[in-house]
């Protein structure tokens, strides 16, 4: 695979700042990717997604292949045009959702067959078809098909899935050779919580050669210390000149801890999902707007935020919207949360560049530790 | 009541163009007021409400008195600050929702007692309290408390409710004397579908004297021809130098027909409610985005619309969002519908000013009559 489009700009300890160049623009790393499952970041307009400081969104192959269909999106000009997001898009391979959402799935060497969770139709997904779909969608960064399994799991089963994923990685790479130039393909390190399997997986993937490497099979409910241990073990095995993506992670604290361990890219539904449930992320830590302490509070969520919604609306109004089940509450809080995540990433990048990442990490943790403003 | 703040600028037949000056700015009439029931126009940001061409929104006294409470909103700086809408607001009196939503309501001369639909609490609403609440909210235009009843209804009952509403109108006016200067109070003509009762109501209200006059008790499920007959009968009885407001109306066709009969103001949940259900209003008539004919259609809803969402997104994408129950669909269609309503009102005002309202009415009806674009 010729030349990665990743440029390393600065580092501080294991933490790195870089840039990924894609056909739809530059992604500043460490990067947080909001999740646009069904060709929309839930309840946030693309204008607000962009204004939050987002360089790249993730879209789900599994959902889009089922509805409206990859061929349909291609006929409509591709995913960027379809959802009016002219900036970089990463697509997953569909593997994770096949495991978590589809019914009656059957895995063999060739790929996976499953029944759609929408209409029960039988659908086949192979490594080659996963790449074809991602090419049809027109994503800037595609992911190999892998088999993702729950933890804890017996070692033999972890090994079986990991080695299958490696064979699928090779097939994915071959299938990707016909992709238009400029697009990137990432391999996915599997192996569960087994250090040796993770090492074998990482070493073999690097041998095959990808534009970037992801750590998969985490963010499936395991405790944070287990996740950090695996990142500690795997990240140093990945080529320093290519981007490293930790799939499905995580909380603001997860992001800082994994950047500290050398990871560059993240995706997670938390900012938008929590926003739909009345929960705000902030420099004061998480804030539950449903709580009665906000009912008469004229103060904004955070007067220092770069996000207008976090500065302009009172906590009392946000509380009212959440209590009254008004969707404007979900709209504002999802935007506020995305903005908080992206402000955090911008702060991380700035701190690494200034070689003061450890100080930044401590300051942020101190701020979270102080908690929310005292009630009025 | 000293000087109405209404200026008549042009007329064409019975149709009129004017301006209402309020403490929060000018309302161009004929005006359509989006409904912001719980201090938010559902699923539309105030920025998009304004950009649609909206001069004034309506908020519901009944909902806001129950949650978060009028005193709370006053303590937070009033409704304009609370919902970040620094432009004109009209509040209804709460009467209509007491009749349609509250449980165990009891009406007597003093007012109405009911149980909140939220928590069952017993709440009293009198003409004086309705004015006090609207003053606390800080609305620019307040409405008298009235008793609104369903049609069809026996004449004796219509008469009882109408005469009670008149006595409440007098008390409302007295209570409003303490309102800050610049705010307006409208009386509400009742009398159901009885021509004589409507005349008696209108005459008596004009005798009491208000800044403007509303026709109430319509848009409760009656056929359009009955509504138009009542407007035909009542509108000419209302002072030409004051604004005339038809409450709860209506479809785009209702608006044109009632403007033609001399009405100046309207409010309705249709554009936002239909938007949440996948229905678009357009110059091609109503369009159901759920319909499979849009699934592969790359064309925008209306390339000539002034609304970016109606121009920029494909019908296929809107269809996808609606089918996938993505709230972005409701957000875009609510904004598209508000924009369509406000473009229609702007066209109406322009046509009246140019004394070509009848032509405009015919052109719009011809356009609607041709229906949607042929399928591709």
XYZ file of C-alpha atoms in Angstrom:
752
model
C 0.000 0.000 0.000
C 1.632 3.203 -1.092
C 2.220 6.191 1.140
C 0.032 6.809 4.114
C -1.590 10.222 4.091
C -0.762 10.721 7.759
C 1.649 13.435 8.869
C 2.952 13.447 12.420
C 3.310 17.065 13.551
C 4.205 16.877 17.214
C 4.412 14.478 20.101
C 4.652 14.636 23.866
C 5.377 11.349 25.561
C 3.310 8.793 23.708
C 0.679 11.413 22.788
C 0.812 12.663 19.205
C -0.607 15.398 17.015
C -1.011 14.781 13.321
C -3.013 15.313 10.177
C -4.719 12.808 7.929
C -5.266 14.087 4.409
C -8.325 12.659 2.692
C -10.112 13.377 -0.595
C -12.565 15.516 1.398
C -10.083 17.455 3.479
C -7.805 17.236 6.452
C -8.515 15.487 9.749
C -6.637 16.892 12.712
C -5.608 14.189 15.178
C -6.232 13.285 17.914
C -9.704 13.336 16.355
C -13.133 12.587 17.740
C -15.611 11.310 15.153
C -19.316 11.847 15.907
C -21.410 8.857 14.865
C -23.796 9.374 11.956
C -25.312 5.907 11.980
C -28.077 6.347 9.410
C -26.465 9.148 7.365
C -27.213 11.710 10.080
C -25.548 12.573 13.350
C -28.668 12.168 15.439
C -30.611 15.407 16.068
C -27.761 17.689 14.920
C -27.660 19.492 11.575
C -24.484 19.100 9.524
C -23.932 22.834 9.974
C -23.850 22.397 13.741
C -21.725 19.236 13.489
C -19.173 21.236 11.516
C -19.381 24.270 13.804
C -18.688 22.085 16.811
C -15.192 21.607 15.382
C -15.749 18.226 13.742
C -13.392 17.238 10.907
C -14.759 13.753 10.225
C -17.889 11.733 10.984
C -18.377 7.988 11.122
C -21.224 6.285 9.267
C -22.401 2.704 9.715
C -22.142 0.347 6.780
C -24.551 -2.125 8.378
C -27.378 0.401 8.689
C -26.825 2.043 5.310
C -26.543 -1.240 3.376
C -29.964 -2.204 4.722
C -31.585 1.211 4.345
C -31.512 2.960 1.936
C -28.926 0.601 0.375
C -25.373 1.237 -0.820
C -26.277 1.105 -4.530
C -29.019 3.661 -3.945
C -26.649 6.041 -2.154
C -24.085 5.592 -4.951
C -26.738 6.407 -7.558
C -27.552 9.553 -5.579
C -23.933 10.694 -5.759
C -22.469 9.011 -2.681
C -22.814 9.506 1.040
C -21.198 12.948 1.179
C -23.791 14.372 -1.223
C -26.627 12.333 0.253
C -26.197 13.697 3.765
C -24.716 17.039 2.669
C -21.483 16.549 4.589
C -18.710 17.519 2.157
C -15.977 16.705 4.695
C -14.221 13.438 5.540
C -16.241 10.325 6.356
C -15.034 7.051 7.879
C -17.247 4.016 7.464
C -17.057 0.932 9.606
C -17.279 -2.462 7.940
C -20.630 -3.536 9.322
C -19.119 -6.359 11.349
C -19.810 -4.913 14.772
C -23.513 -4.255 14.101
C -23.983 -7.649 12.472
C -22.887 -9.119 15.798
C -24.940 -6.781 17.994
C -28.107 -6.104 15.962
C -28.740 -8.752 13.333
C -30.629 -11.967 13.988
C -29.714 -15.559 13.093
C -26.220 -14.691 11.972
C -24.044 -17.473 10.592
C -20.299 -16.974 10.245
C -18.042 -19.065 8.053
C -14.826 -18.555 6.189
C -16.521 -16.700 3.350
C -18.217 -14.098 5.529
C -21.385 -13.654 7.532
C -25.018 -14.248 6.648
C -27.701 -12.652 8.800
C -31.260 -11.522 8.931
C -31.866 -7.777 8.786
C -33.193 -6.324 12.052
C -35.494 -4.170 9.910
C -37.433 -6.649 7.817
C -35.921 -10.090 8.447
C -34.445 -10.295 4.934
C -31.415 -12.576 4.572
C -28.268 -10.586 3.795
C -24.714 -11.739 3.122
C -21.639 -9.723 4.037
C -18.159 -10.825 2.969
C -14.880 -8.930 3.249
C -15.173 -8.133 -0.455
C -18.782 -6.966 -0.207
C -17.949 -4.804 2.838
C -15.279 -3.033 0.781
C -17.594 -2.761 -2.231
C -20.274 -1.147 -0.055
C -17.818 1.309 1.447
C -16.568 2.168 -2.049
C -20.159 2.747 -3.166
C -20.768 4.984 -0.171
C -17.598 6.843 -1.120
C -16.079 6.932 2.336
C -12.658 8.477 2.765
C -11.529 5.861 5.256
C -12.818 2.290 5.024
C -12.474 -0.472 7.593
C -11.801 -4.156 6.953
C -14.537 -6.631 7.868
C -13.695 -8.318 11.157
C -15.387 -10.614 13.592
C -16.003 -8.798 16.839
C -16.898 -10.912 19.879
C -18.008 -10.221 23.413
C -15.772 -10.364 26.474
C -15.095 -12.418 28.496
C -14.590 -15.283 26.026
C -12.528 -18.488 25.997
C -9.062 -18.106 24.458
C -9.721 -20.664 21.714
C -12.707 -18.704 20.539
C -10.777 -15.414 20.699
C -8.040 -17.001 18.635
C -10.437 -18.412 16.077
C -12.104 -15.031 15.574
C -8.792 -13.178 15.474
C -7.238 -15.450 12.852
C -10.439 -15.356 10.781
C -10.308 -11.556 10.974
C -6.707 -11.669 9.731
C -7.677 -13.747 6.701
C -10.516 -11.291 6.090
C -7.988 -8.452 6.430
C -5.954 -9.873 3.548
C -9.047 -10.278 1.396
C -10.176 -6.753 2.327
C -6.866 -5.341 1.213
C -7.026 -7.166 -2.125
C -10.607 -6.005 -2.674
C -9.585 -2.445 -1.834
C -7.054 -2.332 -4.676
C -9.798 -1.182 -7.022
C -10.821 1.717 -4.780
C -10.393 5.231 -6.186
C -7.058 6.821 -5.288
C -6.735 8.816 -2.089
C -9.032 6.639 -0.067
C -7.623 4.771 2.910
C -8.189 1.323 4.394
C -7.575 0.470 8.026
C -6.916 -2.967 9.501
C -8.411 -3.926 12.862
C -6.469 -5.549 15.683
C -8.538 -8.222 17.430
C -7.697 -10.807 20.100
C -9.976 -9.853 22.970
C -8.240 -9.430 26.324
C -5.411 -11.807 25.436
C -2.090 -10.044 25.177
C -0.449 -12.629 22.954
C -3.363 -12.786 20.531
C -3.413 -8.999 20.325
C 0.297 -8.989 19.553
C -0.092 -11.675 16.903
C -2.947 -9.776 15.349
C -1.103 -6.449 15.310
C 2.095 -7.973 13.916
C 0.255 -9.797 11.139
C -1.784 -6.755 10.157
C 1.317 -4.586 9.959
C 2.804 -7.303 7.783
C -0.147 -7.061 5.415
C 0.121 -3.287 5.453
C -2.698 -0.757 5.876
C -3.044 3.014 5.825
C -3.955 2.932 9.494
C -4.692 0.504 12.294
C -7.640 0.243 14.624
C -8.062 -1.532 17.926
C -11.399 -3.325 17.775
C -13.394 -5.421 20.165
C -13.296 -2.866 22.980
C -15.980 -0.487 24.285
C -18.229 -3.510 24.667
C -18.883 -3.033 28.360
C -15.467 -3.936 29.782
C -14.035 -1.916 32.704
C -11.814 1.048 31.827
C -8.670 -0.512 33.309
C -8.974 -3.549 31.045
C -9.401 -1.307 28.008
C -6.387 0.798 29.012
C -4.282 -2.315 29.578
C -5.023 -3.541 26.057
C -4.312 -0.113 24.569
C -1.053 -0.049 26.564
C -0.098 -3.377 25.064
C -1.201 -2.821 21.476
C -0.487 0.843 20.689
C 3.333 0.473 20.828
C 3.120 -2.357 18.317
C 1.465 -0.149 15.699
C 3.610 1.837 13.237
C 4.261 5.304 14.622
C 3.892 6.890 11.182
C 0.315 5.778 10.704
C -2.905 6.705 12.463
C -4.208 4.566 15.313
C -7.927 4.381 15.852
C -9.624 3.102 19.006
C -13.089 2.013 17.919
C -16.194 2.913 19.905
C -14.427 4.888 22.650
C -15.498 6.738 24.736
C -16.010 9.096 27.677
C -13.996 12.331 27.839
C -11.737 10.630 30.385
C -11.268 7.603 28.089
C -10.200 9.946 25.293
C -7.546 11.707 27.362
C -6.209 8.439 28.758
C -5.994 6.821 25.330
C -4.403 9.866 23.706
C -1.809 9.609 26.478
C -1.191 6.052 25.248
C -0.667 7.083 21.643
C -4.109 6.714 20.068
C -5.172 9.205 17.374
C -8.812 8.592 16.478
C -12.009 7.829 18.369
C -15.711 7.479 17.720
C -18.560 7.202 20.169
C -22.321 7.751 20.381
C -22.064 9.125 23.935
C -22.239 12.879 23.229
C -25.371 12.572 21.090
C -27.004 9.705 22.991
C -26.515 11.424 26.344
C -27.728 14.676 24.826
C -30.994 12.970 23.918
C -31.327 11.879 27.540
C -30.835 15.258 29.190
C -27.176 14.721 30.086
C -24.547 17.333 29.304
C -20.785 16.899 29.173
C -18.910 19.925 30.447
C -15.655 21.087 31.950
C -17.463 20.693 35.292
C -17.966 17.004 34.504
C -21.274 15.412 33.528
C -24.415 17.434 34.332
C -27.901 15.948 34.506
C -30.256 18.695 33.322
C -33.225 16.680 34.545
C -32.127 17.410 38.110
C -34.416 19.859 39.966
C -31.417 21.931 41.100
C -31.399 23.523 37.636
C -35.113 24.412 37.552
C -34.701 28.050 38.591
C -31.057 28.538 37.631
C -30.605 31.490 35.254
C -26.943 30.645 34.618
C -25.814 29.090 31.351
C -24.368 25.604 31.324
C -20.894 27.060 30.834
C -20.394 30.741 30.178
C -16.871 30.040 28.893
C -17.924 27.483 26.274
C -17.291 28.195 22.611
C -20.717 26.682 21.912
C -23.463 29.326 21.691
C -26.097 26.964 23.098
C -23.968 26.308 26.187
C -23.534 30.053 26.746
C -26.866 31.525 25.717
C -29.575 29.324 27.202
C -30.198 29.178 30.940
C -29.944 25.910 32.795
C -33.566 26.561 33.784
C -34.611 26.571 30.123
C -32.630 23.423 29.292
C -34.161 21.767 32.369
C -37.621 22.832 31.221
C -37.104 21.437 27.711
C -35.843 18.117 29.053
C -38.660 17.795 31.593
C -41.264 18.744 28.982
C -39.809 16.196 26.493
C -39.287 18.966 23.966
C -36.939 17.819 21.211
C -35.235 21.204 21.227
C -33.650 19.983 24.468
C -32.130 16.994 22.666
C -31.063 19.270 19.804
C -29.323 21.781 22.074
C -27.720 19.207 24.381
C -26.451 17.053 21.504
C -24.832 20.130 19.981
C -23.470 21.224 23.355
C -21.978 17.766 23.928
C -20.386 17.502 20.487
C -18.915 20.954 21.018
C -17.563 19.942 24.412
C -15.905 16.852 22.935
C -14.376 18.846 20.092
C -13.191 21.626 22.404
C -11.550 18.934 24.504
C -9.827 17.462 21.424
C -8.662 20.931 20.371
C -7.256 21.469 23.866
C -5.521 18.098 23.706
C -3.937 18.898 20.348
C -2.812 22.302 21.566
C -1.315 20.870 24.751
C 0.609 18.152 22.905
C 1.946 20.688 20.427
C 3.093 22.877 23.334
C 4.537 19.764 25.025
C 2.411 20.332 28.098
C 0.006 17.428 27.700
C 0.589 16.059 31.208
C -0.257 19.452 32.709
C -3.340 19.683 30.553
C -4.451 16.210 31.602
C -4.029 17.174 35.263
C -5.853 20.511 34.836
C -8.796 18.856 33.104
C -8.988 16.178 35.761
C -8.829 18.814 38.512
C -11.649 20.731 36.834
C -13.796 17.596 36.544
C -12.921 16.762 40.158
C -14.281 20.089 41.405
C -17.625 19.181 39.881
C -20.471 21.428 38.852
C -21.055 25.003 40.011
C -22.557 25.202 43.499
C -26.343 25.543 43.392
C -27.552 29.127 43.658
C -57.970 51.862 25.464
C -55.714 54.371 23.857
C -54.394 54.158 20.318
C -54.063 50.815 18.637
C -50.554 50.129 17.398
C -51.906 48.858 14.076
C -51.186 50.700 10.843
C -53.098 49.797 7.696
C -50.742 50.103 4.721
C -52.677 48.743 1.760
C -55.817 46.870 0.872
C -57.230 45.016 -2.089
C -60.867 44.064 -1.786
C -61.313 42.934 1.789
C -57.685 41.814 2.017
C -55.370 44.133 3.922
C -51.688 44.701 4.590
C -50.621 46.324 7.814
C -48.107 46.542 10.623
C -48.525 45.940 14.313
C -45.908 47.686 16.414
C -45.053 45.890 19.658
C -42.427 46.388 22.372
C -40.358 43.692 20.641
C -40.674 44.891 17.069
C -43.003 45.069 14.127
C -45.366 42.344 12.945
C -46.168 42.466 9.232
C -49.760 41.460 8.509
C -51.260 39.256 7.228
C -49.100 37.317 9.689
C -48.712 33.631 10.383
C -47.675 32.820 13.945
C -45.889 29.497 14.521
C -47.003 27.846 17.746
C -44.431 27.616 20.529
C -46.573 25.733 23.007
C -44.029 25.001 25.719
C -41.692 27.946 25.074
C -40.304 26.291 21.931
C -41.590 25.983 18.390
C -41.333 22.210 18.254
C -38.084 20.878 16.738
C -37.053 24.243 15.245
C -34.356 26.507 16.675
C -35.284 30.149 17.202
C -32.664 31.017 14.591
C -34.493 28.916 12.000
C -37.899 30.210 13.143
C -36.652 33.734 12.516
C -34.961 32.853 9.216
C -38.196 31.359 7.933
C -39.579 34.905 7.925
C -41.454 34.751 11.214
C -42.218 38.052 12.965
C -44.180 36.688 15.918
C -44.734 33.368 17.672
C -47.613 32.207 19.836
C -47.037 30.624 23.238
C -49.605 28.765 25.329
C -50.517 30.170 28.725
C -52.057 26.873 29.829
C -48.875 24.857 29.287
C -46.511 27.480 30.653
C -48.551 28.199 33.802
C -48.348 24.488 34.646
C -44.709 24.002 33.651
C -42.402 25.730 34.431
C -44.869 28.264 35.889
C -45.466 31.935 35.080
C -43.784 33.230 38.240
C -40.697 31.151 37.454
C -40.499 32.516 33.903
C -40.935 36.060 35.232
C -38.106 35.491 37.720
C -35.942 34.302 34.817
C -36.547 37.551 32.926
C -39.734 36.747 31.043
C -40.596 34.478 28.164
C -38.560 36.324 25.525
C -35.348 35.812 27.496
C -36.315 32.308 28.625
C -36.721 30.961 25.102
C -34.239 33.378 23.498
C -36.801 34.857 21.129
C -36.308 38.635 21.308
C -39.141 39.292 18.853
C -42.897 39.670 19.356
C -44.849 37.017 21.249
C -48.612 36.556 21.465
C -49.952 34.440 24.316
C -53.345 32.847 24.356
C -55.379 32.958 27.555
C -55.295 29.269 28.390
C -59.024 28.874 27.883
C -58.842 26.670 24.814
C -56.433 24.148 26.359
C -58.366 24.046 29.628
C -61.301 22.823 27.543
C -59.316 20.368 25.416
C -56.617 19.037 27.756
C -57.492 19.516 31.405
C -59.510 17.041 33.430
C -62.453 17.620 35.736
C -62.888 21.234 34.757
C -65.581 23.271 36.486
C -66.686 26.572 35.016
C -68.558 29.233 36.931
C -68.874 32.973 36.792
C -65.539 33.520 38.525
C -63.525 31.394 36.127
C -62.511 27.802 35.617
C -61.031 25.234 37.984
C -59.373 22.154 36.548
C -56.912 19.405 37.175
C -53.565 19.685 35.442
C -53.053 17.057 32.727
C -49.452 16.771 33.989
C -49.834 15.903 37.651
C -53.514 16.160 38.512
C -52.994 19.280 40.665
C -56.060 21.512 41.038
C -55.542 24.865 39.327
C -57.794 27.910 39.087
C -57.862 30.263 36.122
C -59.888 33.477 36.200
C -59.916 36.316 33.685
C -57.743 38.281 36.103
C -55.290 35.440 36.650
C -55.042 34.817 32.882
C -54.010 38.452 32.415
C -51.626 38.292 35.373
C -49.951 35.207 33.892
C -49.604 36.816 30.487
C -48.132 39.924 32.111
C -45.652 37.728 33.996
C -44.706 35.993 30.767
C -44.246 39.427 29.220
C -46.154 38.747 26.041
C -46.573 41.574 23.557
C -50.146 40.646 22.728
C -52.377 39.066 25.373
C -55.744 37.408 24.883
C -58.804 37.634 27.128
C -59.949 34.449 28.868
C -62.936 32.992 27.041
C -64.976 29.837 27.133
C -64.478 27.874 23.970
C -66.919 25.050 23.237
C -67.223 22.313 20.669
C -69.478 22.423 17.617
C -72.222 21.476 16.997
C -73.808 22.731 20.222
C -77.323 23.811 21.231
C -77.978 27.546 20.835
C -78.743 28.066 24.525
C -75.355 26.659 25.454
C -73.607 28.745 22.775
C -75.336 31.819 24.132
C -74.452 31.064 27.740
C -70.779 30.583 26.865
C -70.690 33.661 24.651
C -72.238 35.967 27.247
C -69.968 34.560 29.957
C -66.993 35.233 27.655
C -68.211 38.824 27.267
C -68.313 39.351 31.029
C -64.833 37.840 31.217
C -63.768 40.207 28.425
C -64.735 43.200 30.570
C -62.881 41.818 33.565
C -59.866 41.024 31.369
C -59.759 44.600 30.141
C -59.892 45.988 33.671
C -57.177 43.602 34.796
C -55.036 44.611 31.837
C -55.015 48.273 32.906
C -51.968 47.559 35.054
C -50.006 46.017 32.169
C -46.813 47.810 31.105
C -47.322 50.317 28.286
C -47.080 49.165 24.697
C -48.580 45.754 25.286
C -51.866 44.910 23.575
C -54.985 42.997 24.614
C -57.327 41.327 22.157
C -60.974 40.400 22.706
C -62.356 37.139 21.331
C -65.606 36.847 19.396
C -67.551 33.709 20.369
C -71.004 32.425 19.495
C -70.304 29.157 17.699
C -71.995 28.804 14.336
C -74.858 31.149 15.231
C -74.791 34.301 13.183
C -76.789 36.404 15.627
C -74.712 35.339 18.621
C -71.507 36.116 16.693
C -72.886 39.558 15.847
C -73.887 40.211 19.446
C -70.463 39.110 20.629
C -68.571 41.237 18.112
C -70.689 44.321 18.782
C -70.327 44.034 22.541
C -66.563 43.495 22.363
C -66.107 46.531 20.138
C -68.151 48.447 22.689
C -65.749 47.406 25.445
C -62.811 48.294 23.200
C -59.660 46.239 22.562
C -56.420 46.665 20.636
C -57.484 43.898 18.326
C -60.191 41.281 17.873
C -59.990 37.552 17.426
C -62.500 35.061 16.122
C -62.423 32.109 18.500
C -64.158 28.766 18.658
C -63.199 27.754 15.127
C -60.577 25.287 13.858
C -62.174 22.690 16.107
C -62.886 20.217 13.335
C -65.670 22.026 11.485
C -65.775 21.940 7.652
C -64.017 24.781 5.840
C -67.229 26.203 4.384
C -68.715 26.665 7.864
C -65.549 28.407 9.024
C -65.549 30.682 5.971
C -69.231 31.519 6.474
C -68.549 32.627 10.033
C -65.521 34.666 8.972
C -67.667 36.222 6.222
C -70.230 37.215 8.814
C -67.919 38.395 11.585
C -64.975 40.099 9.854
C -66.989 43.047 8.493
C -68.262 43.763 12.009
C -64.745 44.271 13.352
C -63.154 47.738 13.261
C -61.132 48.129 10.064
C -58.385 50.020 11.870
C -57.541 47.197 14.210
C -55.997 43.777 13.632
C -58.260 40.747 13.203
C -56.966 37.403 14.348
C -58.446 34.036 13.347
C -57.401 31.641 16.086
C -56.033 28.178 15.305
C -56.294 28.459 11.504
C -55.090 26.766 9.343
C -54.064 25.156 6.066
C -52.384 27.282 3.379
C -55.731 27.393 1.570
C -57.511 28.500 4.767
C -55.024 31.348 5.137
C -55.547 32.670 1.610
C -59.323 32.369 1.878
C -59.425 34.152 5.221
C -57.049 36.896 4.134
C -59.459 37.419 1.244
C -62.150 37.949 3.879
C -60.171 40.572 5.786
C -58.349 38.573 8.464
C -54.846 39.685 9.488
C -53.388 37.100 11.862
C -53.320 33.325 12.119
C -51.720 30.620 14.207
C -51.620 26.892 13.646
C -49.602 23.825 14.618
C -49.946 22.310 11.130
C -46.558 23.238 9.644
C -44.604 21.836 12.586
C -46.945 18.922 13.399
C -47.040 17.778 9.769
C -43.289 18.229 9.556
C -42.891 15.769 12.416
C -45.009 13.290 10.472
C -43.117 13.397 7.189
C -45.502 15.774 5.420
C -44.246 18.811 3.557
C -46.190 21.856 2.458
C -45.044 23.238 -0.873
C -46.098 25.237 -3.878
C -46.908 21.846 -5.436
C -49.383 21.204 -2.622
C -48.847 18.769 0.249
C -46.137 16.149 -0.268
C -45.867 12.946 1.756
C -42.159 12.183 2.011
C -42.949 8.732 3.377
C -44.192 7.778 -0.087
C -41.897 5.322 -1.943
C -41.984 7.498 -5.078
C -39.383 9.727 -3.411
C -36.986 6.918 -2.437
C -34.605 7.339 -5.373
C -35.439 10.923 -6.319
C -32.340 13.143 -6.364
C -34.387 16.321 -6.833
C -34.887 18.766 -3.978
C -38.349 19.335 -2.584
C -38.522 22.701 -4.351
C -35.493 24.146 -6.091
C -37.137 27.583 -6.093
C -37.740 27.714 -2.353
C -36.060 30.380 -0.265
C -35.494 27.716 2.387
C -32.054 26.086 2.132
C -33.357 22.743 3.410
C -36.011 22.643 0.680
C -33.367 23.359 -1.981
C -30.305 21.475 -0.767
C -31.478 18.047 0.395
C -32.747 15.452 -2.057
C -36.225 14.025 -1.719
C -34.480 10.658 -1.437
C -32.619 11.835 1.675
C -35.731 13.338 3.271
C -37.573 10.087 2.510
C -34.743 8.098 4.089
C -34.773 10.229 7.260
C -38.532 9.904 7.620
C -38.525 6.142 7.017
C -35.606 5.665 9.404
C -37.352 7.762 12.097
C -34.374 10.077 12.240
C -35.290 13.306 14.023
C -33.303 15.297 11.485
C -36.224 14.568 9.155
C -38.631 16.275 11.559
C -36.177 19.138 12.008
C -35.756 19.740 8.279
C -39.433 19.308 7.381
C -40.648 21.542 10.222
C -38.274 24.253 9.029
C -39.272 23.684 5.404
C -42.961 23.950 6.323
C -42.562 27.103 8.402
C -40.609 28.634 5.534
C -43.319 27.662 3.066
C -45.995 29.271 5.240
C -43.950 32.446 5.648
C -43.107 32.625 1.936
C -46.823 32.302 1.256
C -47.600 35.136 3.695
C -44.902 37.314 2.104
C -46.411 36.607 -1.319
C -49.863 37.497 0.006
C -48.628 40.795 1.450
C -46.819 41.658 -1.762
C -49.851 40.838 -3.914
C -52.205 42.922 -1.764
C -49.791 45.852 -1.852
C -49.639 45.564 -5.648
C -53.453 45.252 -5.742
C -53.235 41.900 -7.506
C -54.378 39.650 -4.681
C -57.073 37.942 -6.758
C -54.506 37.019 -9.417
C -52.128 35.755 -6.772
C -54.873 33.646 -5.211
C -55.647 32.128 -8.595
C -52.001 31.487 -9.437
C -51.372 29.756 -6.116
C -54.486 27.642 -6.528
C -53.462 26.732 -10.086
C -50.031 25.690 -8.838
C -51.527 23.572 -6.078
C -53.959 22.130 -8.610
C -51.145 20.908 -10.846
C -49.824 18.884 -7.941
C -46.346 17.557 -7.327
C -43.628 17.091 -9.951
C -44.134 13.968 -12.061
C -42.160 11.012 -10.726
C -38.801 10.500 -12.435
